[in-house]
Amino acid sequence: MFKRLYKTIWQQRRANGWIFAELLIVAGVLWVLTDIFLVDYRTYTAPLGYDITNTYRFKLATLPPKSPEYIVPEEVFTSQTEDLLKLMQQIRLEPDVEEVCATYYSCPYSFGNSWHGIRPVDGDTTLSTERAFQVRRVTPEYFTVFRVKDKNGRQIVPQNETGHVGIVISHEMEEAFYKNGSGKGRRVILSNNDREIPVMDVCRNVRPSDYEKSDPCFYEIMESDNLIKNVDQFGAASAELCVRMKQEKSPVEMNLFLERMGERLKVNNLYVNGYISLKAQRKDYLRYPENEIKMKVALIVASYRRGFRFPENEIKMKVALIVFVLVNVFFGIIGTFWIRTQKRRGEIGLQITMGSTRWGVFRYMNLEGLVLLLFTLPFVVLFAATLIYLDIPDMYRLPMTPWRLLVTFGITYLILAAMICLGISFPARKAMEVSPAEALHYE
C-alpha cells in the first residue's frame, strides 16, 4: 500500500511539489500560532493566588485648606496612622462589609511595582545576591480580603502567638531559598537592614495579572511601627483602602452604601474620595492602549518577547489574527485538495470500474493526502528547532518541554489532516458516482 502511495506521489511530483510547499509554509505558520495560543492559555488558566470577587478599592484624599470642613493642624490631635486605622474601623463596622485592609502600591491590578532585596539567614543565597524581588506592603487583613491562602490552602495568619509580625513569602521564593525544605519559621534579612525578620507563612504563587507568570515575591506586613513608618513615608491619602463586601453590589448599590455612611467616611482631614471595583480596575489594567496600533506581524513578534505583559485588547487582537489565519488556511487547503481530487475524477471512476471498492478508493485518496502532509514534518521540526535555538518562542512563561512540543505539533497536524480529509472527501464521493462509460472516456 505505502509503496504504491509513494510511487503515485512521485509520478505526480510536479503538481505535488507545489502542494507540498504550500503545506510546509502553512504547517510552520500554524505551529507558531498554536504555540502562542498554548502559552497564553496555560498562563491565563493558572491560579492567580488571590481572589478579587466582591472587592473594591476606596480612593483616599485629604481636604484642601480652602475647604469649609478643613481642620487646621493645631486642632488635630491624632497622627495620620491613627486617622487611617480609625477610618478602616468605621468602614469595617458596616454590616455589608466583610473586611478592610490597607496597602501601599500592592493592590491587585494597581500597577504597583515595589522591589526590595532580601536574603535568607539560613538558606541558599544564590538567587538573592543576583536580583531584587517584588514586595507587597499590606496590613494583616489583606490575606482575608483577597483570600490569599498558604501553599496548603489554609488561611494565613501573619503573626505568631506573641503578636509579632514578619513577612509572608511565596512558594516560589521558598523553593529558591530553602530548596525542598520549609520556609515557615525561618528568618530573612531585608537589604539596608541588619535586623532579622521571621517568615510567618508561605503563600501560594502570586501572579501580577492574568497574562503574566508568577515570580518569587514576598509580603511585608504593615503593623505597629512598620505601619507608622510606611504612612509617614507615603502619606495616609496614598494608601489603597481595599474592602471586601459580603455580597456583590451594583454601582447604584455601592453609591447608596457610601451615601448611607456619610460622615463616617471621614476622619479629620482624611476622607474617601470615591471607589472602583477591582473587576473594573482589572479591566483598566489589561486594556490595550487605544492610541497605540501595532501591525499584525509586530503583534506576533511582541508576543514572543520574554516577559512581555499582554494587555487584554492585544489578546483579543491575537485571537482574531489566529482565527483569520485559520479561516484562510481552511479555505486554502480544502480548495487545493478539492481541485486536485476533482481533476482525478476519471482515475477514481476507473478504479471503481476495475473492481476497487468505494471504501478502498476513498481511503487511498485520503492516505495519499495525509502522506504528503507527513513529508512536511521533518522540515517543520527543523524550523521549530531553529526558532527554539534562537530563543524566539516564549519560554519565560512556559518552558519548552517535550509535552509542549507534542501538544503544539499534535494540534497543528490534526487541524491540517482534518482539512485535507475534508477537501478530498466531497469531490471523491462525487467521483465515485461516475458511470463506467464516462470513466473510460476520461481515461
Short mmCIF file of C-alpha atoms in Angstrom, two decimals:
data_model
loop_
_atom_site.label_atom_id
_atom_site.label_comp_id
_atom_site.label_asym_id
_atom_site.label_seq_id
_atom_site.Cartn_x
_atom_site.Cartn_y
_atom_site.Cartn_z
CA MET A 1 0.00 0.00 0.00
CA PHE A 2 2.64 2.53 1.05
CA LYS A 3 4.89 1.58 -1.86
CA ARG A 4 2.02 2.29 -4.23
CA LEU A 5 1.30 5.59 -2.44
CA TYR A 6 4.91 6.64 -2.77
CA LYS A 7 5.01 5.77 -6.48
CA THR A 8 1.78 7.71 -7.14
CA ILE A 9 3.06 10.78 -5.30
CA TRP A 10 6.38 10.60 -7.13
CA GLN A 11 4.75 10.22 -10.55
CA GLN A 12 2.75 13.37 -9.87
CA ARG A 13 5.69 15.16 -8.26
CA ARG A 14 5.32 18.30 -10.35
CA ALA A 15 1.81 19.04 -9.10
CA ASN A 16 2.51 17.61 -5.65
CA GLY A 17 5.61 19.80 -5.30
CA TRP A 18 3.51 22.97 -5.17
CA ILE A 19 1.07 21.37 -2.75
CA PHE A 20 3.98 20.21 -0.57
CA ALA A 21 5.41 23.75 -0.50
CA GLU A 22 2.01 25.13 0.50
CA LEU A 23 1.60 22.55 3.24
CA LEU A 24 5.12 23.26 4.51
CA ILE A 25 4.53 27.01 4.86
CA VAL A 26 1.07 26.57 6.36
CA ALA A 27 2.29 23.95 8.87
CA GLY A 28 5.12 26.23 10.03
CA VAL A 29 2.87 29.26 10.48
CA LEU A 30 0.16 27.20 12.15
CA TRP A 31 2.68 25.72 14.59
CA VAL A 32 3.83 29.22 15.58
CA LEU A 33 0.24 30.38 16.16
CA THR A 34 -0.62 27.21 18.06
CA ASP A 35 2.41 27.70 20.32
CA ILE A 36 1.43 31.32 21.01
CA PHE A 37 -2.12 30.31 21.87
CA LEU A 38 -0.98 27.45 24.12
CA VAL A 39 1.34 29.73 26.13
CA ASP A 40 -1.41 32.34 26.58
CA TYR A 41 -3.99 29.72 27.51
CA ARG A 42 -1.77 27.96 30.06
CA THR A 43 -0.78 31.27 31.61
CA TYR A 44 -4.34 32.60 31.73
CA THR A 45 -5.77 29.46 33.36
CA ALA A 46 -3.06 29.20 36.04
CA PRO A 47 -4.17 30.26 39.56
CA LEU A 48 -3.63 33.96 40.31
CA GLY A 49 -3.02 33.43 44.01
CA TYR A 50 -5.79 35.83 45.08
CA ASP A 51 -9.49 36.47 44.57
CA ILE A 52 -10.99 39.88 43.68
CA THR A 53 -14.66 38.85 43.85
CA ASN A 54 -16.81 41.47 45.66
CA THR A 55 -13.77 43.64 46.36
CA TYR A 56 -13.43 47.40 45.94
CA ARG A 57 -10.69 49.98 46.32
CA PHE A 58 -11.72 53.14 48.16
CA LYS A 59 -9.79 56.17 46.96
CA LEU A 60 -8.50 58.42 49.73
CA ALA A 61 -7.75 62.15 49.74
CA THR A 62 -7.15 64.97 52.19
CA LEU A 63 -9.25 68.09 52.45
CA PRO A 64 -7.60 71.19 50.99
CA PRO A 65 -7.07 74.17 53.33
CA LYS A 66 -9.75 76.14 51.44
CA SER A 67 -12.42 73.55 52.23
CA PRO A 68 -15.04 74.65 54.81
CA GLU A 69 -14.60 71.33 56.63
CA TYR A 70 -10.81 71.59 56.78
CA ILE A 71 -9.34 71.21 60.26
CA VAL A 72 -6.21 73.22 60.94
CA PRO A 73 -3.18 71.19 62.14
CA GLU A 74 -3.31 72.85 65.57
CA GLU A 75 -6.69 71.24 66.21
CA VAL A 76 -5.70 67.75 65.03
CA PHE A 77 -4.54 65.60 67.95
CA THR A 78 -4.07 62.28 66.13
CA SER A 79 -1.45 61.04 63.70
CA GLN A 80 -2.06 60.07 60.08
CA THR A 81 -1.74 56.41 61.06
CA GLU A 82 -4.41 56.76 63.73
CA ASP A 83 -6.73 58.52 61.26
CA LEU A 84 -6.23 55.74 58.72
CA LEU A 85 -6.88 52.98 61.26
CA LYS A 86 -9.99 54.76 62.59
CA LEU A 87 -11.36 55.17 59.06
CA MET A 88 -10.76 51.47 58.39
CA GLN A 89 -12.55 50.54 61.59
CA GLN A 90 -15.55 52.72 60.78
CA ILE A 91 -15.90 51.03 57.41
CA ARG A 92 -15.35 47.57 58.92
CA LEU A 93 -18.26 48.06 61.35
CA GLU A 94 -20.75 48.35 58.50
CA PRO A 95 -22.97 45.20 58.24
CA ASP A 96 -22.37 44.90 54.48
CA VAL A 97 -18.59 44.85 54.89
CA GLU A 98 -16.67 41.63 55.48
CA GLU A 99 -13.14 43.01 55.93
CA VAL A 100 -10.95 46.05 55.19
CA CYS A 101 -7.21 46.29 54.60
CA ALA A 102 -4.69 48.92 53.57
CA THR A 103 -1.84 48.50 51.12
CA TYR A 104 0.82 50.68 49.54
CA TYR A 105 1.26 50.07 45.82
CA SER A 106 0.27 46.44 46.35
CA CYS A 107 -3.41 46.24 45.47
CA PRO A 108 -4.10 43.72 42.68
CA TYR A 109 -4.15 45.28 39.20
CA SER A 110 -2.91 48.62 40.51
CA PHE A 111 0.41 48.86 38.58
CA GLY A 112 2.16 48.65 41.96
CA ASN A 113 5.79 47.80 41.36
CA SER A 114 7.88 47.95 44.54
CA TRP A 115 11.08 45.90 44.67
CA HIS A 116 13.34 45.07 47.57
CA GLY A 117 16.41 42.98 48.21
CA ILE A 118 16.02 40.04 50.57
CA ARG A 119 18.28 37.17 51.59
CA PRO A 120 17.74 34.13 53.81
CA VAL A 121 19.73 33.82 57.01
CA ASP A 122 19.98 30.03 56.89
CA GLY A 123 19.16 29.24 53.29
CA ASP A 124 20.56 29.38 49.78
CA THR A 125 21.61 32.96 48.94
CA THR A 126 22.47 32.27 45.28
CA LEU A 127 19.31 33.81 43.87
CA SER A 128 19.09 36.63 46.41
CA THR A 129 22.51 38.02 45.50
CA GLU A 130 21.56 38.42 41.84
CA ARG A 131 18.25 40.28 41.96
CA ALA A 132 15.60 42.16 43.89
CA PHE A 133 12.10 40.80 44.45
CA GLN A 134 8.68 42.36 44.29
CA VAL A 135 7.39 43.31 47.71
CA ARG A 136 3.75 43.94 48.58
CA ARG A 137 3.23 46.14 51.64
CA VAL A 138 -0.06 45.13 53.24
CA THR A 139 -1.86 45.11 56.58
CA PRO A 140 -2.65 41.65 58.05
CA GLU A 141 -6.28 41.81 56.89
CA TYR A 142 -5.11 41.70 53.25
CA PHE A 143 -4.99 37.88 53.29
CA THR A 144 -8.66 37.76 54.29
CA VAL A 145 -9.82 40.46 51.86
CA PHE A 146 -8.21 38.80 48.84
CA ARG A 147 -8.49 35.19 50.00
CA VAL A 148 -4.73 34.62 49.86
CA LYS A 149 -4.07 31.10 51.18
CA ASP A 150 -0.94 29.30 52.24
CA LYS A 151 0.59 26.67 49.99
CA ASN A 152 -1.65 24.02 51.59
CA GLY A 153 -4.84 26.02 51.09
CA ARG A 154 -5.25 27.20 54.68
CA GLN A 155 -5.96 30.72 55.94
CA ILE A 156 -2.81 32.79 56.51
CA VAL A 157 -2.28 34.37 59.92
CA PRO A 158 0.81 36.61 59.52
CA GLN A 159 1.68 36.82 63.24
CA ASN A 160 2.77 34.45 65.97
CA GLU A 161 1.46 33.86 69.45
CA THR A 162 3.45 36.80 70.85
CA GLY A 163 1.80 39.20 68.43
CA HIS A 164 4.98 39.90 66.47
CA VAL A 165 4.62 40.14 62.70
CA GLY A 166 7.06 39.28 59.97
CA ILE A 167 6.82 38.60 56.26
CA VAL A 168 4.97 36.09 54.12
CA ILE A 169 6.92 34.65 51.18
CA SER A 170 5.59 32.95 48.07
CA HIS A 171 6.05 29.25 47.44
CA GLU A 172 8.49 30.01 44.60
CA MET A 173 10.66 32.05 46.96
CA GLU A 174 10.57 29.21 49.48
CA GLU A 175 11.76 26.76 46.82
CA ALA A 176 14.53 29.14 45.74
CA PHE A 177 15.78 29.91 49.26
CA TYR A 178 15.23 26.61 51.05
CA LYS A 179 15.14 24.07 48.18
CA ASN A 180 12.89 21.26 49.40
CA GLY A 181 12.71 22.48 53.00
CA SER A 182 10.01 24.53 54.69
CA GLY A 183 10.38 28.31 54.84
CA LYS A 184 7.88 28.90 57.63
CA GLY A 185 9.62 29.89 60.83
CA ARG A 186 12.92 30.70 59.11
CA ARG A 187 14.48 34.16 59.17
CA VAL A 188 15.48 36.61 56.46
CA ILE A 189 17.21 39.96 56.20
CA LEU A 190 15.97 42.81 54.03
CA SER A 191 18.54 44.92 52.20
CA ASN A 192 19.77 48.01 54.08
CA ASN A 193 18.61 46.39 57.30
CA ASP A 194 20.62 44.15 59.61
CA ARG A 195 17.60 43.07 61.64
CA GLU A 196 16.43 39.51 61.14
CA ILE A 197 12.75 39.18 60.24
CA PRO A 198 10.78 35.96 60.75
CA VAL A 199 8.92 34.24 57.91
CA MET A 200 5.40 33.86 59.29
CA ASP A 201 3.95 31.82 56.46
CA VAL A 202 4.33 30.68 52.85
CA CYS A 203 1.57 31.59 50.41
CA ARG A 204 0.72 30.14 47.04
CA ASN A 205 2.46 31.56 43.98
CA VAL A 206 1.19 35.03 43.06
CA ARG A 207 0.80 36.35 39.52
CA PRO A 208 0.65 40.12 38.80
CA SER A 209 -2.05 39.64 36.16
CA ASP A 210 -3.85 37.07 34.07
CA TYR A 211 -1.20 37.04 31.32
CA GLU A 212 1.95 37.10 33.44
CA LYS A 213 3.67 34.22 35.16
CA SER A 214 4.42 34.13 38.86
CA ASP A 215 7.84 35.07 40.22
CA PRO A 216 9.34 34.81 43.70
CA CYS A 217 7.90 37.62 45.84
CA PHE A 218 7.00 38.41 49.43
CA TYR A 219 4.53 40.37 51.55
CA GLU A 220 5.79 42.89 54.09
CA ILE A 221 3.21 43.05 56.87
CA MET A 222 2.40 46.60 57.99
CA GLU A 223 1.51 46.72 61.66
CA SER A 224 2.56 48.83 64.66
CA ASP A 225 5.88 50.58 63.97
CA ASN A 226 6.09 49.24 60.42
CA LEU A 227 2.68 50.72 59.56
CA ILE A 228 3.65 54.07 61.09
CA LYS A 229 6.87 54.09 59.07
CA ASN A 230 5.04 53.49 55.78
CA VAL A 231 2.28 56.01 56.50
CA ASP A 232 4.86 58.66 57.42
CA GLN A 233 6.81 57.88 54.25
CA PHE A 234 3.96 57.73 51.73
CA GLY A 235 1.11 59.57 53.47
CA ALA A 236 -2.25 58.24 54.62
CA ALA A 237 -4.03 59.50 51.49
CA SER A 238 -1.73 57.37 49.30
CA ALA A 239 -2.88 54.17 50.96
CA GLU A 240 -5.00 51.78 48.91
CA LEU A 241 -8.02 51.01 51.07
CA CYS A 242 -9.33 47.63 49.91
CA VAL A 243 -12.76 46.45 51.02
CA ARG A 244 -14.46 43.08 50.62
CA MET A 245 -18.24 43.23 50.68
CA LYS A 246 -20.27 40.27 51.88
CA GLN A 247 -22.28 40.30 48.66
CA GLU A 248 -21.74 41.68 45.18
CA LYS A 249 -23.16 45.16 44.71
CA SER A 250 -24.15 47.06 41.61
CA PRO A 251 -22.79 50.60 41.06
CA VAL A 252 -26.12 52.01 42.27
CA GLU A 253 -26.00 49.91 45.45
CA MET A 254 -22.41 50.96 46.14
CA ASN A 255 -23.30 54.62 45.73
CA LEU A 256 -26.19 54.18 48.16
CA PHE A 257 -23.80 52.44 50.58
CA LEU A 258 -21.39 55.37 50.50
CA GLU A 259 -24.22 57.86 50.93
CA ARG A 260 -25.51 55.91 53.92
CA MET A 261 -22.11 56.01 55.59
CA GLY A 262 -21.90 59.77 55.15
CA GLU A 263 -19.58 61.40 57.70
CA ARG A 264 -18.18 58.04 58.78
CA LEU A 265 -16.11 58.07 55.59
CA LYS A 266 -14.14 60.99 57.01
CA VAL A 267 -11.66 61.24 59.87
CA ASN A 268 -10.22 64.71 60.46
CA ASN A 269 -8.94 65.76 57.01
CA LEU A 270 -8.72 62.23 55.61
CA TYR A 271 -11.76 61.08 53.64
CA VAL A 272 -12.95 58.61 50.99
CA ASN A 273 -12.99 60.39 47.65
CA GLY A 274 -14.53 57.61 45.53
CA TYR A 275 -14.23 53.94 44.76
CA ILE A 276 -13.56 51.47 41.97
CA SER A 277 -14.37 47.79 41.87
CA LEU A 278 -11.39 45.50 41.48
CA LYS A 279 -13.07 43.96 38.43
CA ALA A 280 -13.16 47.38 36.77
CA GLN A 281 -9.57 48.02 37.86
CA ARG A 282 -8.58 44.70 36.32
CA LYS A 283 -10.22 45.72 33.06
CA ASP A 284 -8.31 49.02 33.06
CA TYR A 285 -5.07 47.24 33.83
CA LEU A 286 -5.47 44.79 30.97
CA ARG A 287 -6.80 47.30 28.47
CA TYR A 288 -4.63 47.81 25.43
CA PRO A 289 -3.64 51.49 24.91
CA GLU A 290 -6.07 52.85 22.31
CA ASN A 291 -3.57 55.28 20.85
CA GLU A 292 -1.04 52.54 20.09
CA ILE A 293 -1.85 50.47 16.99
CA LYS A 294 0.53 47.69 16.09
CA MET A 295 0.77 45.78 12.86
CA LYS A 296 -0.20 42.14 12.94
CA VAL A 297 3.33 40.98 12.27
CA ALA A 298 4.64 43.17 15.09
CA LEU A 299 1.98 41.64 17.32
CA ILE A 300 3.37 38.15 16.78
CA VAL A 301 6.92 39.38 17.42
CA ALA A 302 5.82 41.18 20.59
CA SER A 303 4.02 38.11 21.85
CA TYR A 304 7.30 36.21 21.70
CA ARG A 305 9.24 38.75 23.75
CA ARG A 306 10.40 37.43 27.06
CA GLY A 307 8.42 38.74 30.00
CA PHE A 308 6.06 40.72 27.78
CA ARG A 309 2.80 41.77 29.51
CA PHE A 310 -0.24 41.10 27.37
CA PRO A 311 -3.00 43.71 27.62
CA GLU A 312 -6.45 42.23 27.17
CA ASN A 313 -7.20 44.05 23.91
CA GLU A 314 -3.95 42.74 22.46
CA ILE A 315 -5.01 39.22 23.39
CA LYS A 316 -8.27 39.80 21.53
CA MET A 317 -6.32 41.02 18.52
CA LYS A 318 -4.11 37.97 18.71
CA VAL A 319 -7.09 35.61 18.86
CA ALA A 320 -8.67 37.47 15.93
CA LEU A 321 -5.42 37.07 13.99
CA ILE A 322 -5.30 33.34 14.72
CA VAL A 323 -8.93 32.93 13.63
CA PHE A 324 -8.23 34.94 10.47
CA VAL A 325 -5.25 32.76 9.58
CA LEU A 326 -7.19 29.56 10.34
CA VAL A 327 -10.05 30.65 8.07
CA ASN A 328 -7.59 31.36 5.25
CA VAL A 329 -5.81 28.06 5.85
CA PHE A 330 -9.16 26.28 5.93
CA PHE A 331 -10.26 27.54 2.55
CA GLY A 332 -6.76 27.34 1.04
CA ILE A 333 -6.06 23.72 1.99
CA ILE A 334 -9.60 22.49 1.32
CA GLY A 335 -9.67 24.31 -2.04
CA THR A 336 -6.32 22.90 -3.10
CA PHE A 337 -7.22 19.28 -2.38
CA TRP A 338 -10.76 19.76 -3.69
CA ILE A 339 -9.42 20.87 -7.11
CA ARG A 340 -6.72 18.17 -7.05
CA THR A 341 -9.29 15.43 -6.38
CA GLN A 342 -11.75 16.90 -8.88
CA LYS A 343 -9.14 16.66 -11.64
CA ARG A 344 -8.73 12.95 -10.90
CA ARG A 345 -12.38 12.03 -11.36
CA GLY A 346 -11.55 9.78 -14.29
CA GLU A 347 -8.89 7.91 -12.34
CA ILE A 348 -11.23 7.38 -9.40
CA GLY A 349 -14.07 6.24 -11.65
CA LEU A 350 -11.77 3.85 -13.50
CA GLN A 351 -10.63 2.26 -10.24
CA ILE A 352 -14.26 1.66 -9.30
CA THR A 353 -14.91 0.21 -12.78
CA MET A 354 -11.88 -2.12 -12.47
CA GLY A 355 -13.30 -3.65 -9.28
CA SER A 356 -11.94 -1.48 -6.42
CA THR A 357 -14.37 -0.88 -3.59
CA ARG A 358 -15.64 2.60 -2.88
CA TRP A 359 -14.25 2.49 0.66
CA GLY A 360 -10.85 1.31 -0.65
CA VAL A 361 -10.62 4.17 -3.15
CA PHE A 362 -11.84 6.67 -0.58
CA ARG A 363 -9.26 5.51 1.97
CA TYR A 364 -6.49 5.52 -0.64
CA MET A 365 -7.17 9.13 -1.68
CA ASN A 366 -7.16 10.33 1.93
CA LEU A 367 -3.99 8.39 2.74
CA GLU A 368 -2.29 9.97 -0.26
CA GLY A 369 -3.04 13.46 1.07
CA LEU A 370 -2.01 12.55 4.63
CA VAL A 371 1.29 11.02 3.48
CA LEU A 372 2.02 14.20 1.56
CA LEU A 373 1.38 16.12 4.79
CA LEU A 374 3.59 13.73 6.74
CA PHE A 375 6.53 14.51 4.45
CA THR A 376 6.50 18.10 5.81
CA LEU A 377 7.03 17.01 9.42
CA PRO A 378 10.87 16.79 9.40
CA PHE A 379 11.15 20.24 7.83
CA VAL A 380 8.69 21.82 10.31
CA VAL A 381 10.56 20.16 13.20
CA LEU A 382 13.80 21.69 11.87
CA PHE A 383 12.06 25.06 11.59
CA ALA A 384 10.82 24.83 15.20
CA ALA A 385 14.27 23.75 16.43
CA THR A 386 15.80 26.79 14.74
CA LEU A 387 13.32 29.14 16.45
CA ILE A 388 14.00 27.49 19.81
CA TYR A 389 17.76 27.76 19.28
CA LEU A 390 17.36 31.48 18.53
CA ASP A 391 15.28 31.85 21.73
CA ILE A 392 12.30 33.28 19.83
CA PRO A 393 9.37 31.34 21.37
CA ASP A 394 8.11 32.47 24.78
CA MET A 395 9.96 30.12 27.13
CA TYR A 396 9.77 32.52 30.08
CA ARG A 397 6.10 31.96 30.84
CA LEU A 398 6.07 28.30 29.74
CA PRO A 399 9.22 26.15 29.45
CA MET A 400 9.81 24.39 26.13
CA THR A 401 9.19 20.84 27.32
CA PRO A 402 8.51 17.66 25.30
CA TRP A 403 4.88 17.98 26.44
CA ARG A 404 4.61 21.45 24.91
CA LEU A 405 6.12 20.30 21.61
CA LEU A 406 3.90 17.22 21.49
CA VAL A 407 0.75 19.29 22.07
CA THR A 408 1.59 22.02 19.57
CA PHE A 409 2.68 19.62 16.81
CA GLY A 410 -0.29 17.36 17.53
CA ILE A 411 -2.81 20.20 17.25
CA THR A 412 -1.13 21.60 14.13
CA TYR A 413 -1.13 18.34 12.23
CA LEU A 414 -4.57 17.26 13.41
CA ILE A 415 -6.04 20.52 12.08
CA LEU A 416 -4.26 20.15 8.74
CA ALA A 417 -5.17 16.46 8.47
CA ALA A 418 -8.85 17.28 9.10
CA MET A 419 -8.76 19.99 6.42
CA ILE A 420 -7.10 17.66 3.89
CA CYS A 421 -9.62 14.89 4.51
CA LEU A 422 -12.47 17.38 4.21
CA GLY A 423 -11.06 18.72 0.95
CA ILE A 424 -10.75 15.20 -0.50
CA SER A 425 -13.95 13.61 0.80
CA PHE A 426 -16.65 15.55 -1.02
CA PRO A 427 -15.19 15.54 -4.56
CA ALA A 428 -14.05 11.91 -4.11
CA ARG A 429 -17.61 10.84 -3.23
CA LYS A 430 -18.91 12.63 -6.31
CA ALA A 431 -16.26 11.00 -8.49
CA MET A 432 -17.31 7.54 -7.28
CA GLU A 433 -20.75 8.12 -8.79
CA VAL A 434 -19.29 8.44 -12.31
CA SER A 435 -20.64 5.78 -14.74
CA PRO A 436 -18.18 3.22 -16.22
CA ALA A 437 -18.58 4.68 -19.73
CA GLU A 438 -17.81 8.19 -18.51
CA ALA A 439 -14.82 6.89 -16.53
CA LEU A 440 -13.38 5.18 -19.63
CA HIS A 441 -13.99 8.38 -21.59
CA TYR A 442 -11.93 10.34 -19.01
CA GLU A 443 -9.17 7.74 -19.17
#
